[in-house]
mmCIF file of C-alpha atoms in Angstrom:
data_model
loop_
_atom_site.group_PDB
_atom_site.id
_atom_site.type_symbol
_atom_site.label_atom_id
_atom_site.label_comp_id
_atom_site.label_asym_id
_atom_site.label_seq_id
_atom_site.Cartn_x
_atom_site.Cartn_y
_atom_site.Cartn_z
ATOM 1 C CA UNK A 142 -3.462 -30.557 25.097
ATOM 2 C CA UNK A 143 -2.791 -26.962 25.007
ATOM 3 C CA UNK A 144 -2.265 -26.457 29.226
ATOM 4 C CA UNK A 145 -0.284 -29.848 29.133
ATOM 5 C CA UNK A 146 2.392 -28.220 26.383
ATOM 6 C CA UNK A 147 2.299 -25.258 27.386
ATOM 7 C CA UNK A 148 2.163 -24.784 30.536
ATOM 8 C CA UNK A 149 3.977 -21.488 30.829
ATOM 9 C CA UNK A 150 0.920 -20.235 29.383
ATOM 10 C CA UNK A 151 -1.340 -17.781 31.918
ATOM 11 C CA UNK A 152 -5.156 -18.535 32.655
ATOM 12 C CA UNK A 153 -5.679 -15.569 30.431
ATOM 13 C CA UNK A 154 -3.435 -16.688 27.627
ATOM 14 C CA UNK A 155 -5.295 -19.504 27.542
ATOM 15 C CA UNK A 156 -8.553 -18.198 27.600
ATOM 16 C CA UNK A 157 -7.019 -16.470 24.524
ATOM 17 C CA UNK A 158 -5.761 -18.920 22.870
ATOM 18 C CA UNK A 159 -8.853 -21.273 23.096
ATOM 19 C CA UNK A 160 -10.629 -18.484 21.133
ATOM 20 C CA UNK A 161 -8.258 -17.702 18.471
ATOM 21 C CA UNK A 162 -8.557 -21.270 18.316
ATOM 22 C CA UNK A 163 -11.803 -21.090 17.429
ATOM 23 C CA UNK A 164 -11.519 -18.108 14.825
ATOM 24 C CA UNK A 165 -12.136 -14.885 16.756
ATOM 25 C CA UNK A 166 -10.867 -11.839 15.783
ATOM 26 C CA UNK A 167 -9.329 -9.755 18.622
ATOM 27 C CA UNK A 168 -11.754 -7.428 18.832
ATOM 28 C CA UNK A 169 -14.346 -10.316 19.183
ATOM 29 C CA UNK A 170 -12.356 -11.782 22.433
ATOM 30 C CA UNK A 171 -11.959 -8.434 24.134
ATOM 31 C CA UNK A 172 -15.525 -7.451 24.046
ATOM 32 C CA UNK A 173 -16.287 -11.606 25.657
ATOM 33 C CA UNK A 174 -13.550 -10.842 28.025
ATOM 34 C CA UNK A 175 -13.992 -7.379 28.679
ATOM 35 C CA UNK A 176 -10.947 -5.956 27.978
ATOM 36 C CA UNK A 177 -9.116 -3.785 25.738
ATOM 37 C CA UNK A 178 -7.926 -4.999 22.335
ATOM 38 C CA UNK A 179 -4.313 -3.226 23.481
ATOM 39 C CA UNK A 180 -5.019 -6.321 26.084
ATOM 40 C CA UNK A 181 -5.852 -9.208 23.788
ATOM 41 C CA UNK A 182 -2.704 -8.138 21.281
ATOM 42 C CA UNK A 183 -0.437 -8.349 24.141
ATOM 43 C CA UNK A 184 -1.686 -11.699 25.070
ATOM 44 C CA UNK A 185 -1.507 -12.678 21.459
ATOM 45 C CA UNK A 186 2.219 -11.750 21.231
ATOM 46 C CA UNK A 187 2.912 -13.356 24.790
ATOM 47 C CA UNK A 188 1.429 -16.647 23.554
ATOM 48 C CA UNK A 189 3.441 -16.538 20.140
ATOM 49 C CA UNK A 190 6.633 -16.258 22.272
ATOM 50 C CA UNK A 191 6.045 -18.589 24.591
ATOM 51 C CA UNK A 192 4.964 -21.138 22.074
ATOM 52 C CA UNK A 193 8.754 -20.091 20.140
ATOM 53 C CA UNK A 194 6.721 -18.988 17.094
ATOM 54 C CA UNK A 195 8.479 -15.183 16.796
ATOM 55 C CA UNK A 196 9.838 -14.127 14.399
ATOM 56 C CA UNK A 197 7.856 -17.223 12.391
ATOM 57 C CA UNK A 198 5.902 -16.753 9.114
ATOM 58 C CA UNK A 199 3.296 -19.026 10.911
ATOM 59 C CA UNK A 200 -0.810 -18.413 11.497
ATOM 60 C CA UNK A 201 -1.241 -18.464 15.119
ATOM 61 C CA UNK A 202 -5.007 -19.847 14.523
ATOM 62 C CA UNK A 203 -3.427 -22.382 12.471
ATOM 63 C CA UNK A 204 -1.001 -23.656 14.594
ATOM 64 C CA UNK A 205 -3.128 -23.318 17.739
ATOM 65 C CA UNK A 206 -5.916 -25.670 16.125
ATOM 66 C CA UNK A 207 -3.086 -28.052 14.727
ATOM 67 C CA UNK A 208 -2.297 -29.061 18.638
ATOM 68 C CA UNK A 209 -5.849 -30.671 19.191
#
């Protein structure tokens, strides 16, 4: 459901997403992906704008498990 809504979303983001999804922290998702937690924040923030939640008092794990 989460490619179908947002679709904007990048392979990465999504990759991203899918784990927050699942509770891991950033650090957790940059050492599976192998990238830098500077990386994995950026993504984070991409995905919250993309998904209009900036600016939003709203837990992106929270929301992100809400849409299965």
């Amino acid at each position: 459901r989460l490619s179908l809504e947002y679709y904007d979303l990048t392979p990465s983001e999504r990759k991203t997403a899918n784990f927050i999804r699942q509770g891991k922290r950033t650090r957790d998702i940059a050492a599976l992906l192998g990238l830098s937690r500077r990386t994995i924040e950026s993504y984070r923030l991409s995905i919250r704008r993309k998904m209009r939640l900036q600016n939003r008092k709203v837990n992106l794990k929270t929301y992100l498990s809400s849409l299965t």
